[in-house]
Short mmCIF file of C-alpha atoms in Angstrom, two decimals:
data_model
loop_
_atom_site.label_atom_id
_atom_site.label_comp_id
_atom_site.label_asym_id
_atom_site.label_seq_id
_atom_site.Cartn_x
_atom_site.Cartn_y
_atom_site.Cartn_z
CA UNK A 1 -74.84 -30.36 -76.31
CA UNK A 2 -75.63 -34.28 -77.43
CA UNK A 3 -75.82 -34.93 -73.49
CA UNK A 4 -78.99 -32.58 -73.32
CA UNK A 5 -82.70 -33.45 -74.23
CA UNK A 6 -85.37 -30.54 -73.61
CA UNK A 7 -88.54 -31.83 -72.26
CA UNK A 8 -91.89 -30.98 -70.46
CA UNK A 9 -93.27 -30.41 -67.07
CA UNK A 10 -91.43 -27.28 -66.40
CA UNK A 11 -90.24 -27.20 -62.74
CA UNK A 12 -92.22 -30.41 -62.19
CA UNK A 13 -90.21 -32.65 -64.72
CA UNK A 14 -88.17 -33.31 -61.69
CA UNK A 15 -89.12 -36.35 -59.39
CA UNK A 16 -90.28 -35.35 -56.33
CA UNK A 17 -91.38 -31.87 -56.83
CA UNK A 18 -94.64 -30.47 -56.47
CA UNK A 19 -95.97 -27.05 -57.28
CA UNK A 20 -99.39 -24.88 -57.45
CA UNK A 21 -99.70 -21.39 -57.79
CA UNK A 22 -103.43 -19.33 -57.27
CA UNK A 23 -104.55 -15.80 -57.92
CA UNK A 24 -106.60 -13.14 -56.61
CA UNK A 25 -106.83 -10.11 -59.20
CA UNK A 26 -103.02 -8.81 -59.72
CA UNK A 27 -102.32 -10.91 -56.48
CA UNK A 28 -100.30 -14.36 -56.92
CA UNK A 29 -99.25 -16.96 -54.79
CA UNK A 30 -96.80 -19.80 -55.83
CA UNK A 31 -95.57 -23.00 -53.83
CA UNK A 32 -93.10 -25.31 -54.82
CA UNK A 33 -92.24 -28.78 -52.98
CA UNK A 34 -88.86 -30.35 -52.78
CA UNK A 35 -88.83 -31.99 -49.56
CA UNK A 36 -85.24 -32.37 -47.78
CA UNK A 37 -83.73 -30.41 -50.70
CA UNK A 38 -80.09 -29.29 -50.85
CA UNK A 39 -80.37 -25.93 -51.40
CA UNK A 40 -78.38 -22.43 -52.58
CA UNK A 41 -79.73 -19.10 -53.81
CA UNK A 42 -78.31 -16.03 -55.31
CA UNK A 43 -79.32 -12.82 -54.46
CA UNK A 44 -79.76 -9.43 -55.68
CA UNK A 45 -77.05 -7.01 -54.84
CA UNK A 46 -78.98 -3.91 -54.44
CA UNK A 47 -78.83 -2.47 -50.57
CA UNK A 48 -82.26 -1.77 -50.56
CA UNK A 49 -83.26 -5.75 -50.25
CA UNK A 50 -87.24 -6.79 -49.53
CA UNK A 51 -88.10 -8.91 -46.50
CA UNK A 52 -88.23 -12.25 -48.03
CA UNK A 53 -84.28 -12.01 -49.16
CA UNK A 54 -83.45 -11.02 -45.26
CA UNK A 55 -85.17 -14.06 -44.27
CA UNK A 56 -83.95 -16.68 -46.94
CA UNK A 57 -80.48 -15.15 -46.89
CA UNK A 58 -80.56 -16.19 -43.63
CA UNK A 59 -82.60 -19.41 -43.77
CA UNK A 60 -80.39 -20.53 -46.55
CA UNK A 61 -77.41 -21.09 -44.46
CA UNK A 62 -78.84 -24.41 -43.35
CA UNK A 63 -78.37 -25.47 -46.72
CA UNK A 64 -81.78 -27.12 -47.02
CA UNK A 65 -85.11 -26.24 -48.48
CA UNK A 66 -88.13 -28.02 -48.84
CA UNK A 67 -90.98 -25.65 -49.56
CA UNK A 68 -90.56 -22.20 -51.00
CA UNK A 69 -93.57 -19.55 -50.90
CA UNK A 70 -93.32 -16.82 -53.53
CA UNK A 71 -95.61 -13.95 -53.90
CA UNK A 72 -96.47 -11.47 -56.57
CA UNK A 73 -98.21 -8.26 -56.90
CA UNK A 74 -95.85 -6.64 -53.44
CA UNK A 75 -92.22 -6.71 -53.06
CA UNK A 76 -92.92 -6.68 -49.30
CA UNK A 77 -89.85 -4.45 -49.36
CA UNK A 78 -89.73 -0.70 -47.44
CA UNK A 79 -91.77 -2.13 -45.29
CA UNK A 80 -89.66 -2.02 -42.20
CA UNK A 81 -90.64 -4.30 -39.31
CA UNK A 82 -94.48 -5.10 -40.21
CA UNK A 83 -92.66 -6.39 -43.72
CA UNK A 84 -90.55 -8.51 -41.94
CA UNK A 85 -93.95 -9.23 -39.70
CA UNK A 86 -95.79 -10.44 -42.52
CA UNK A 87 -93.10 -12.67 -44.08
CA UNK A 88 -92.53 -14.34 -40.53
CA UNK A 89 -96.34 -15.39 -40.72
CA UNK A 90 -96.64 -16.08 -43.97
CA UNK A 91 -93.81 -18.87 -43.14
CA UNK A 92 -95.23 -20.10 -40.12
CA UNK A 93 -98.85 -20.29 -41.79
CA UNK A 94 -97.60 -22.35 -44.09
CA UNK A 95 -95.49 -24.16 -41.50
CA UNK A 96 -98.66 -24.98 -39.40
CA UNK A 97 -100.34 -26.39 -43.00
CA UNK A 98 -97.82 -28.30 -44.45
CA UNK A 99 -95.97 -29.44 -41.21
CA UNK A 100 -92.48 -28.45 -42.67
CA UNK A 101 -90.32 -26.59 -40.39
CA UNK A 102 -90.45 -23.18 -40.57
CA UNK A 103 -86.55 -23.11 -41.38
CA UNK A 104 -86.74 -25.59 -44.11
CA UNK A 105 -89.36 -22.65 -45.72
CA UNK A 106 -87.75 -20.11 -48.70
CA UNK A 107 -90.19 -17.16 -49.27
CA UNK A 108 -89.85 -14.35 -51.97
CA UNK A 109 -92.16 -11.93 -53.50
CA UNK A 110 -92.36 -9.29 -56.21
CA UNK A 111 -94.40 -6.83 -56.83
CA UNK A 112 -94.63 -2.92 -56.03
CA UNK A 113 -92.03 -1.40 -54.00
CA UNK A 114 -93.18 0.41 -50.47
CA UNK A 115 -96.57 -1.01 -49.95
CA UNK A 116 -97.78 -3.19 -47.29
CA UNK A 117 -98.54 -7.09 -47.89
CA UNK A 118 -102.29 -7.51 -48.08
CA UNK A 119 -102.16 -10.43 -45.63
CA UNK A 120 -105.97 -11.29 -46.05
CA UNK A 121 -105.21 -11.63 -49.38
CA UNK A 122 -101.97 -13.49 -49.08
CA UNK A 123 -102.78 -16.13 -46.69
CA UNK A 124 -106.04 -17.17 -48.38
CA UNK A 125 -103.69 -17.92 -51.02
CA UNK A 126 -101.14 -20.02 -49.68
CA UNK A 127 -103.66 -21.91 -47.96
CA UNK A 128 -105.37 -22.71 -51.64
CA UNK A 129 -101.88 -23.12 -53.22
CA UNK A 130 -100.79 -25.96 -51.03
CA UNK A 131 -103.93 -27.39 -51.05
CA UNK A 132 -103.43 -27.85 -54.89
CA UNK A 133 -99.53 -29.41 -55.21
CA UNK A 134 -99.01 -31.84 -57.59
CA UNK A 135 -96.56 -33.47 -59.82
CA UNK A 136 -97.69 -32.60 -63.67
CA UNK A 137 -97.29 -30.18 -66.33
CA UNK A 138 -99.80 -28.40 -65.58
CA UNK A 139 -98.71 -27.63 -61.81
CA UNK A 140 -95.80 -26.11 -63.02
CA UNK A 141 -97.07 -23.84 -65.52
CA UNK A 142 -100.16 -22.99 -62.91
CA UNK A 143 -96.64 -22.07 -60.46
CA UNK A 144 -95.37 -19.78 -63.16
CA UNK A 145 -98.12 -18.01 -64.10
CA UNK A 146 -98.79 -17.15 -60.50
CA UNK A 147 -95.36 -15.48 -60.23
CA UNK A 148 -96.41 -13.08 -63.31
CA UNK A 149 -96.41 -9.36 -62.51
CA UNK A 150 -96.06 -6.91 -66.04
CA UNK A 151 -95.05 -10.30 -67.71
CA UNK A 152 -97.16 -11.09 -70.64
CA UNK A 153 -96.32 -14.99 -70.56
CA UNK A 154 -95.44 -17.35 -68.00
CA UNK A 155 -91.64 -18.80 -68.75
CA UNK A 156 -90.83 -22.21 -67.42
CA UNK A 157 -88.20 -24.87 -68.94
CA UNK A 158 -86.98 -28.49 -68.17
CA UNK A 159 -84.32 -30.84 -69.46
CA UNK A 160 -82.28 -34.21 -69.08
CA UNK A 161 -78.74 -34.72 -68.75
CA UNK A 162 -76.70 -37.49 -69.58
CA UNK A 163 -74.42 -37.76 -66.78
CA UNK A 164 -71.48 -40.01 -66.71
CA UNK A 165 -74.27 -42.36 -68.41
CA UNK A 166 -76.76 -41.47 -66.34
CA UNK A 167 -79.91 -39.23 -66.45
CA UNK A 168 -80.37 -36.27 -64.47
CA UNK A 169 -82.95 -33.97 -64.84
CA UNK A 170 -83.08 -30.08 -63.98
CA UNK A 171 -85.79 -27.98 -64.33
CA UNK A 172 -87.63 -24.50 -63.77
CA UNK A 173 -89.85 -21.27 -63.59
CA UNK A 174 -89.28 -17.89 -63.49
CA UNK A 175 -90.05 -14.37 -63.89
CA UNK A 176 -89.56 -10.80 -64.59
CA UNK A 177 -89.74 -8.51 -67.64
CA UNK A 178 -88.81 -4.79 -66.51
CA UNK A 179 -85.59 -3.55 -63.36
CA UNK A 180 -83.54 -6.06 -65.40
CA UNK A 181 -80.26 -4.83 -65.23
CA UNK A 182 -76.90 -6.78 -64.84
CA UNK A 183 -76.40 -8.25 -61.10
CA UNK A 184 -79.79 -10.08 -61.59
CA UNK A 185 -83.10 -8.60 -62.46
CA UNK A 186 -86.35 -8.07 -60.92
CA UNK A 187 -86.36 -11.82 -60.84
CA UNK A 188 -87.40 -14.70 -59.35
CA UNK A 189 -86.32 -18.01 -60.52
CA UNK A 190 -86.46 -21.45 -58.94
CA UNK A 191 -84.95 -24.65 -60.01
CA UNK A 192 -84.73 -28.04 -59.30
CA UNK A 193 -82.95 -31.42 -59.34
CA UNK A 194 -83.10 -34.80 -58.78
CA UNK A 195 -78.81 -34.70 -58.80
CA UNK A 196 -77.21 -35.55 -55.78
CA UNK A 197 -75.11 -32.49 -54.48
CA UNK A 198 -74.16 -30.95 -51.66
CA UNK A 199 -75.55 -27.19 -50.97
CA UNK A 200 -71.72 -25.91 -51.23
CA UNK A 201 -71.45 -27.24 -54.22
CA UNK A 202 -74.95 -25.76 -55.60
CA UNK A 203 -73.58 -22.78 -54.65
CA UNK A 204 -70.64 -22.79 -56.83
CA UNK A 205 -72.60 -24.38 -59.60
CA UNK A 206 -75.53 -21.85 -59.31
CA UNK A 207 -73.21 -18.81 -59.00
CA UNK A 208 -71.36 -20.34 -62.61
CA UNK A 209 -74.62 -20.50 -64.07
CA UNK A 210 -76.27 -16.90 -63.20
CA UNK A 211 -72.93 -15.05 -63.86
CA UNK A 212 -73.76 -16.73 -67.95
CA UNK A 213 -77.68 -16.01 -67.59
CA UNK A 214 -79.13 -13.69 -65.65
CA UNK A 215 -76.42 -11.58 -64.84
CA UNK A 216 -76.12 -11.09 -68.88
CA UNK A 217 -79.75 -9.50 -69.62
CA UNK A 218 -80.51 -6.27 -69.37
CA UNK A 219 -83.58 -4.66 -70.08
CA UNK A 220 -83.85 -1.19 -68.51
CA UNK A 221 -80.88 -1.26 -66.71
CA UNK A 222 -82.77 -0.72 -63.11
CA UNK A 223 -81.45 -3.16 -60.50
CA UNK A 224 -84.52 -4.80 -58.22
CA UNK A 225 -84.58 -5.03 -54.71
CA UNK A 226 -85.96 -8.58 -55.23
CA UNK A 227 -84.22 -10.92 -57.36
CA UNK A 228 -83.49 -14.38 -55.98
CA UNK A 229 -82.38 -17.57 -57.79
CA UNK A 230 -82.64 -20.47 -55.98
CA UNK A 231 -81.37 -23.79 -56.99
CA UNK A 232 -82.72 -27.47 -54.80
CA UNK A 233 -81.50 -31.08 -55.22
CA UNK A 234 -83.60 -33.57 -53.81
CA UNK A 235 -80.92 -36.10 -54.58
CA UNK A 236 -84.01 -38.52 -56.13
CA UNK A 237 -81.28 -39.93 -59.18
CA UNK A 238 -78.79 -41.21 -57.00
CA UNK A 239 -76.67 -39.91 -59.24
CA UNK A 240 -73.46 -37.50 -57.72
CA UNK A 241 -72.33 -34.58 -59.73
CA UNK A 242 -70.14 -32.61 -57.26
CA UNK A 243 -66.94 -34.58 -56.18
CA UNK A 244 -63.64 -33.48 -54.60
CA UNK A 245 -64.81 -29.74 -54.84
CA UNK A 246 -65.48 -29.81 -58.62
CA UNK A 247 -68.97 -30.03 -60.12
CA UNK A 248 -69.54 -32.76 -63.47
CA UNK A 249 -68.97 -30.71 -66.84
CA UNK A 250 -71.78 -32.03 -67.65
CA UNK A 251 -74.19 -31.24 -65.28
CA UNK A 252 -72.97 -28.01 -65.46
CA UNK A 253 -73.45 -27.53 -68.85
CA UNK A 254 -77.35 -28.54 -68.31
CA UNK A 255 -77.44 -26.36 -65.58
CA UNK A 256 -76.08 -23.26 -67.87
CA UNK A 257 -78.26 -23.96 -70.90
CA UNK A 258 -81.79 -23.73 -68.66
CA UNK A 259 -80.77 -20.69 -66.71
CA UNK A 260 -79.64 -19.25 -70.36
CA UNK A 261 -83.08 -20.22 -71.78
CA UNK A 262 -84.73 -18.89 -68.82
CA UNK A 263 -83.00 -15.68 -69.39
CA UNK A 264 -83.68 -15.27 -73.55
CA UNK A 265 -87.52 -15.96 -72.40
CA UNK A 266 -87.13 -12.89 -69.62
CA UNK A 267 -85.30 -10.13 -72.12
CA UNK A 268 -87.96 -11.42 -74.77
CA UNK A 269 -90.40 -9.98 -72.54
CA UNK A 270 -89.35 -7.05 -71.78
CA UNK A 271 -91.23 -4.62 -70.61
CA UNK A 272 -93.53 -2.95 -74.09
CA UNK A 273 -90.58 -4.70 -75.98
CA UNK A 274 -90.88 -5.61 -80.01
CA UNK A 275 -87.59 -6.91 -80.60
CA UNK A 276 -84.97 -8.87 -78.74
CA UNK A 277 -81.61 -7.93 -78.89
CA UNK A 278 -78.56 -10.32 -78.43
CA UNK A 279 -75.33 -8.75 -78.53
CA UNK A 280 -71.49 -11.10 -78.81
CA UNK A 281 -68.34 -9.64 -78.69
CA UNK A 282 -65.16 -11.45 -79.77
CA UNK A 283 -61.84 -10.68 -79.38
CA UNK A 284 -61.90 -9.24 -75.90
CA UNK A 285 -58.64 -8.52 -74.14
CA UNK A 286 -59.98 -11.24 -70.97
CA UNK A 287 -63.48 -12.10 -70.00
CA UNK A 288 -64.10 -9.06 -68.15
CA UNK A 289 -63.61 -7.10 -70.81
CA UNK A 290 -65.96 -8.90 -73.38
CA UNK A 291 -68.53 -9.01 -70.50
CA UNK A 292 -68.40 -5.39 -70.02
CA UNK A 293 -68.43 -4.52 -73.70
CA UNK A 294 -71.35 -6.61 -74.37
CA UNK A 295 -73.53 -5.33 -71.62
CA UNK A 296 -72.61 -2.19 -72.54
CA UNK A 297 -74.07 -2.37 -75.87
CA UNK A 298 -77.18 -4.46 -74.63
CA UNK A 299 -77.69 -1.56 -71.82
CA UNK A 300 -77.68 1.62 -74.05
CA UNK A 301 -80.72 3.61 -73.83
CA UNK A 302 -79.54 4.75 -77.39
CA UNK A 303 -78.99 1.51 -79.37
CA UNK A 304 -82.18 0.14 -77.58
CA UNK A 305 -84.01 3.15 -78.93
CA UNK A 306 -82.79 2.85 -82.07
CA UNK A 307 -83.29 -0.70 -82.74
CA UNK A 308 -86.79 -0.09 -81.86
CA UNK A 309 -86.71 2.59 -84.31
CA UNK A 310 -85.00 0.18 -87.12
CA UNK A 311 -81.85 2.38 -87.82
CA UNK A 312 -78.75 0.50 -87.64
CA UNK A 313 -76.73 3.16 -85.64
CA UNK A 314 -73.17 1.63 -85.80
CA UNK A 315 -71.67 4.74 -83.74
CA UNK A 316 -74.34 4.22 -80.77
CA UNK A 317 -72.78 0.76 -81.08
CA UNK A 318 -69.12 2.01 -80.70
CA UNK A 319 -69.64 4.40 -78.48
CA UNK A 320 -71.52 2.38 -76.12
CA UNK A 321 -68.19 -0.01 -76.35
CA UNK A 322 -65.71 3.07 -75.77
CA UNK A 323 -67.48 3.82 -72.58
CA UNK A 324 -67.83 0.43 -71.23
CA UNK A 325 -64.25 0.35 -69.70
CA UNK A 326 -63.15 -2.65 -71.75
CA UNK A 327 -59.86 -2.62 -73.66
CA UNK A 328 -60.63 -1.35 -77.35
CA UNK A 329 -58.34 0.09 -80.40
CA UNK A 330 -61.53 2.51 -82.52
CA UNK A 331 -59.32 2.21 -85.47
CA UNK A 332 -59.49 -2.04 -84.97
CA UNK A 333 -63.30 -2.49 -84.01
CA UNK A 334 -65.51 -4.44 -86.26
CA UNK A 335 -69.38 -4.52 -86.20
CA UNK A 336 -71.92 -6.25 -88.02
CA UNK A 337 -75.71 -7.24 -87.49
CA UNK A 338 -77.54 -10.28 -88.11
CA UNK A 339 -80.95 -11.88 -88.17
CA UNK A 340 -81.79 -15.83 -87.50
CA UNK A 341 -82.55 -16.20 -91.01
CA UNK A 342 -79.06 -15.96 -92.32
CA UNK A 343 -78.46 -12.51 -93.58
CA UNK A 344 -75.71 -10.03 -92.32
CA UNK A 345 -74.35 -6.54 -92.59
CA UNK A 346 -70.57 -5.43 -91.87
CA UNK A 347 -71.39 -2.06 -90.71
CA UNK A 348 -68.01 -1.30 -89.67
CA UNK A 349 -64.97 -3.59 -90.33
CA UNK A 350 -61.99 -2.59 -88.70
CA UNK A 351 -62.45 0.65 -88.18
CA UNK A 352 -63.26 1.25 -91.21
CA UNK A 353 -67.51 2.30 -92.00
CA UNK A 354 -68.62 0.15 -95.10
CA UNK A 355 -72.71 0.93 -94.10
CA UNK A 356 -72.77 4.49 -95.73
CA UNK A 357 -75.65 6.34 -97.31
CA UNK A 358 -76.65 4.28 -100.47
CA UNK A 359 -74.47 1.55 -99.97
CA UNK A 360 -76.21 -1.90 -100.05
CA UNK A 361 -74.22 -2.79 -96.62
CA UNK A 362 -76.57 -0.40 -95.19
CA UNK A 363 -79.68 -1.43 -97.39
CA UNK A 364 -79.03 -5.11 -96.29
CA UNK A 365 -78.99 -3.80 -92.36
CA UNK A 366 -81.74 -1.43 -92.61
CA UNK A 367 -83.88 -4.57 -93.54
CA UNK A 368 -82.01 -6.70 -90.39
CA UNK A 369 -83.50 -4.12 -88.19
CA UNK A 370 -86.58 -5.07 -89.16
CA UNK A 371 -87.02 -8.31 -87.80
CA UNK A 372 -87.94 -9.39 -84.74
CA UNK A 373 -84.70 -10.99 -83.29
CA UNK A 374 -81.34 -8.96 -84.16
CA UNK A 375 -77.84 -10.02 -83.66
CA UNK A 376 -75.18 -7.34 -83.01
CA UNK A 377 -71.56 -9.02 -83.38
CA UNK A 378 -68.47 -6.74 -82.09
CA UNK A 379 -64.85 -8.15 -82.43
CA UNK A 380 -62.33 -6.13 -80.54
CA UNK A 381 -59.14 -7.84 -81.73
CA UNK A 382 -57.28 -7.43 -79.03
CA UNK A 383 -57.74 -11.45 -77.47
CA UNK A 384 -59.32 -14.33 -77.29
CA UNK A 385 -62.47 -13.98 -75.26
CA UNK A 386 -65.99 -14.06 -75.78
CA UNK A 387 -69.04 -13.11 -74.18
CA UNK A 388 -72.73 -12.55 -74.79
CA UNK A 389 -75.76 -10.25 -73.44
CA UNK A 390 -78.81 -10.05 -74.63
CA UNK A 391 -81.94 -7.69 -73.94
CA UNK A 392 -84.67 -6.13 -76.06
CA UNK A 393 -85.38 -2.46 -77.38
CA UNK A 394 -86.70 0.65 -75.49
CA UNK A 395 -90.28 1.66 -76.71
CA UNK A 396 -92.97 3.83 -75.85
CA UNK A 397 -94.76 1.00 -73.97
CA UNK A 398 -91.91 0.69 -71.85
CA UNK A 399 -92.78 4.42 -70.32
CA UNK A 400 -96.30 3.90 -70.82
CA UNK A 401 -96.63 0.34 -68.45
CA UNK A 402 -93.88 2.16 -65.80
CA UNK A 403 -95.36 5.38 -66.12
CA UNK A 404 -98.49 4.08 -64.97
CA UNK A 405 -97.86 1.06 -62.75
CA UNK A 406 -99.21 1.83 -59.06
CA UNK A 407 -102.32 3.12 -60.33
#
């Protein structure tokens, strides 16, 4: 990845933007600027969907975005017709401020399911919010915080791309810690670019991107009513990265490695979470199949509990693989685990357990488990493909912030 620099500014690393972001007790309110964006979004799949997807599902289909108004603290979802109410004035409020047409306006929200949007709180908010945009660092991280809900740090990222010789920069915020599950999370995530590309081809470029990133993390396994990734080029570079139906490798590549680091930051903090979790398999049958496996594995309520726990259960492991639906031979499966500072343990190679009672396989992986970041590896043998998850454990925290969270 020599074509890819990280940098600073989060969201607002890209010329043109602006962003803000305001609260009011467990009440947020972002706005982000692009004006005369080319936009796409991907949504959650879930049939229960809040208000702001119906509208921006909708809005989208113009293909343009220039302000988007993001809530926190209510999902503005259940709702029925007030919900849909509210989000209809909330756009036109900030319409009426900002003079952007109220179809060139994205809105989303998170937030508790079922309740109805505190509008005096809300519009106070957006008001302040646009009255704050800017272009710096500081705007962006002020955006991400403001999108917080259960988080327990704001997550934003930014880089530049070399494409064919020129730069291009993409960046972004996001959210969401707990209903992460695969086909997006509880999420919100909004990038930008200063590429020029059409919003057909954002679409197929966004869609490439999530299906790597966000549709890989898992942390309880609860799919949100919410989640919406939205993706807006403001064209600022001049320089083209969609041609002839085919996006720039290059670009794309960018485009992957911030929605991946987006993602790592999310499953890192999950909900009560102590240790995150990435889990490759090799070997797969097709893509599917390692996809499937390695969710799988990142999704079980068992090896999430015990990782928490520090035991290095290799059969929660190969279960959780047996049951995923991919192609698998028990008496070929290998599995090890790994830590970032260099030190690995074949549990199981080939079907065959080396990490027995006693045996310094299992010493070496009982101190793995320890650590803060684990690596499960899984080869199948029965391909060439490759995929990767990740997510974090299942602790008592987890019940305890859920158990607890509308009152």
């Amino acid at each position: 990845m020599s074509n890819i620099n990280v940098i600073k500014g989060g969201i607002c690393a890209v010329e043109g933007v602006r962003a803000a972001g305001t609260r009011e007790g467990k009440y947020g309110l972002t706005v982000i600027e692009s004006k005369d964006s080319s936009a796409s979004a991907v949504f959650t799949s879930n049939k229960v969907v809040a208000a702001p997807i119906i509208h921006t599902k909708e809005m989208i289909k113009g293909g343009k975005i220039s302000l988007v108004v993001a809530n926190s603290g209510n999902a503005n979802c259940f709702t029925g017709i007030d919900g849909i109410r509210d989000c209809d004035r909330t756009i036109e409020f900030a319409s009426e401020i900002t003079g952007i047409p109220s179809d060139e306006i994205a809105t989303a929200s998170t937030g508790v399911i079922g309740r109805k949007m505190p509008m005096d709180i809300i519009l106070p908010l957006v008001k302040e919010s646009i009255s704050k945009l800017d272009h710096n660092e500081e705007s962006s991280t002020d955006a991400a915080k403001s999108l917080m809900t259960t988080d327990t740090y704001h997550k934003e990222f930014a880089v530049e791309a070399t494409v064919n010789g020129e730069k291009v920069t993409i960046g972004g915020i996001t959210k969401g810690v707990g209903m992460i599950a695969p086909n997006m999370g509880t999420m919100l995530c909004f990038l930008a670019t200063d590429a020029v590309i059409s919003s057909e081809m954002i679409n197929k470029a966004l869609k490439a991107a999530v299906n790597k990133s966000f549709n890989m993390i898992v942390v309880d396994g609860d799919q949100s009513t919410n989640d919406t990734a939205i993706l807006m080029a403001n064209g600022k570079s001049g320089v083209e990265v969609g041609k002839n139906g085919e996006i720039n490798e290059d670009f794309q590549e960018a485009l992957d490695f911030i929605c991946i680091s987006l993602a790592k930051m999310m499953a890192r903090d999950g909900e009560g979470a102590t240790k995150f979790i990435e889990c490759k398999v090799n070997g797969a049958k097709d893509e599917n199949d390692a996809i499937l496996a390695s969710k799988s594995v990142i999704s079980s309520s068992l090896v999430k509990s015990a990782i928490f726990g520090g035991d290095p259960n290799w059969g929660r492991i190969v279960a959780a693989v047996g049951y995923s639906g991919c192609e698998m031979d028990q008496d070929m499966i290998t599995v090890s685990v790994s830590d970032d500072n260099g030190k690995e343990a074949i549990l199981v190679d080939q079907g065959k357990i080396l990490a027995f009672d006693g045996t310094d396989a299992l010493n070496l992986a009982e101190e793995i488990m320890q650590e803060k970041n684990i690596n499960i590896l899984v080869d199948l043998y029965q391909g060439d493909f490759t995929a990767t998850a990740w997510g974090c454990d299942l602790t008592y925290d987890y019940v305890k912030i859920n158990a607890e969270y509308t009152t």
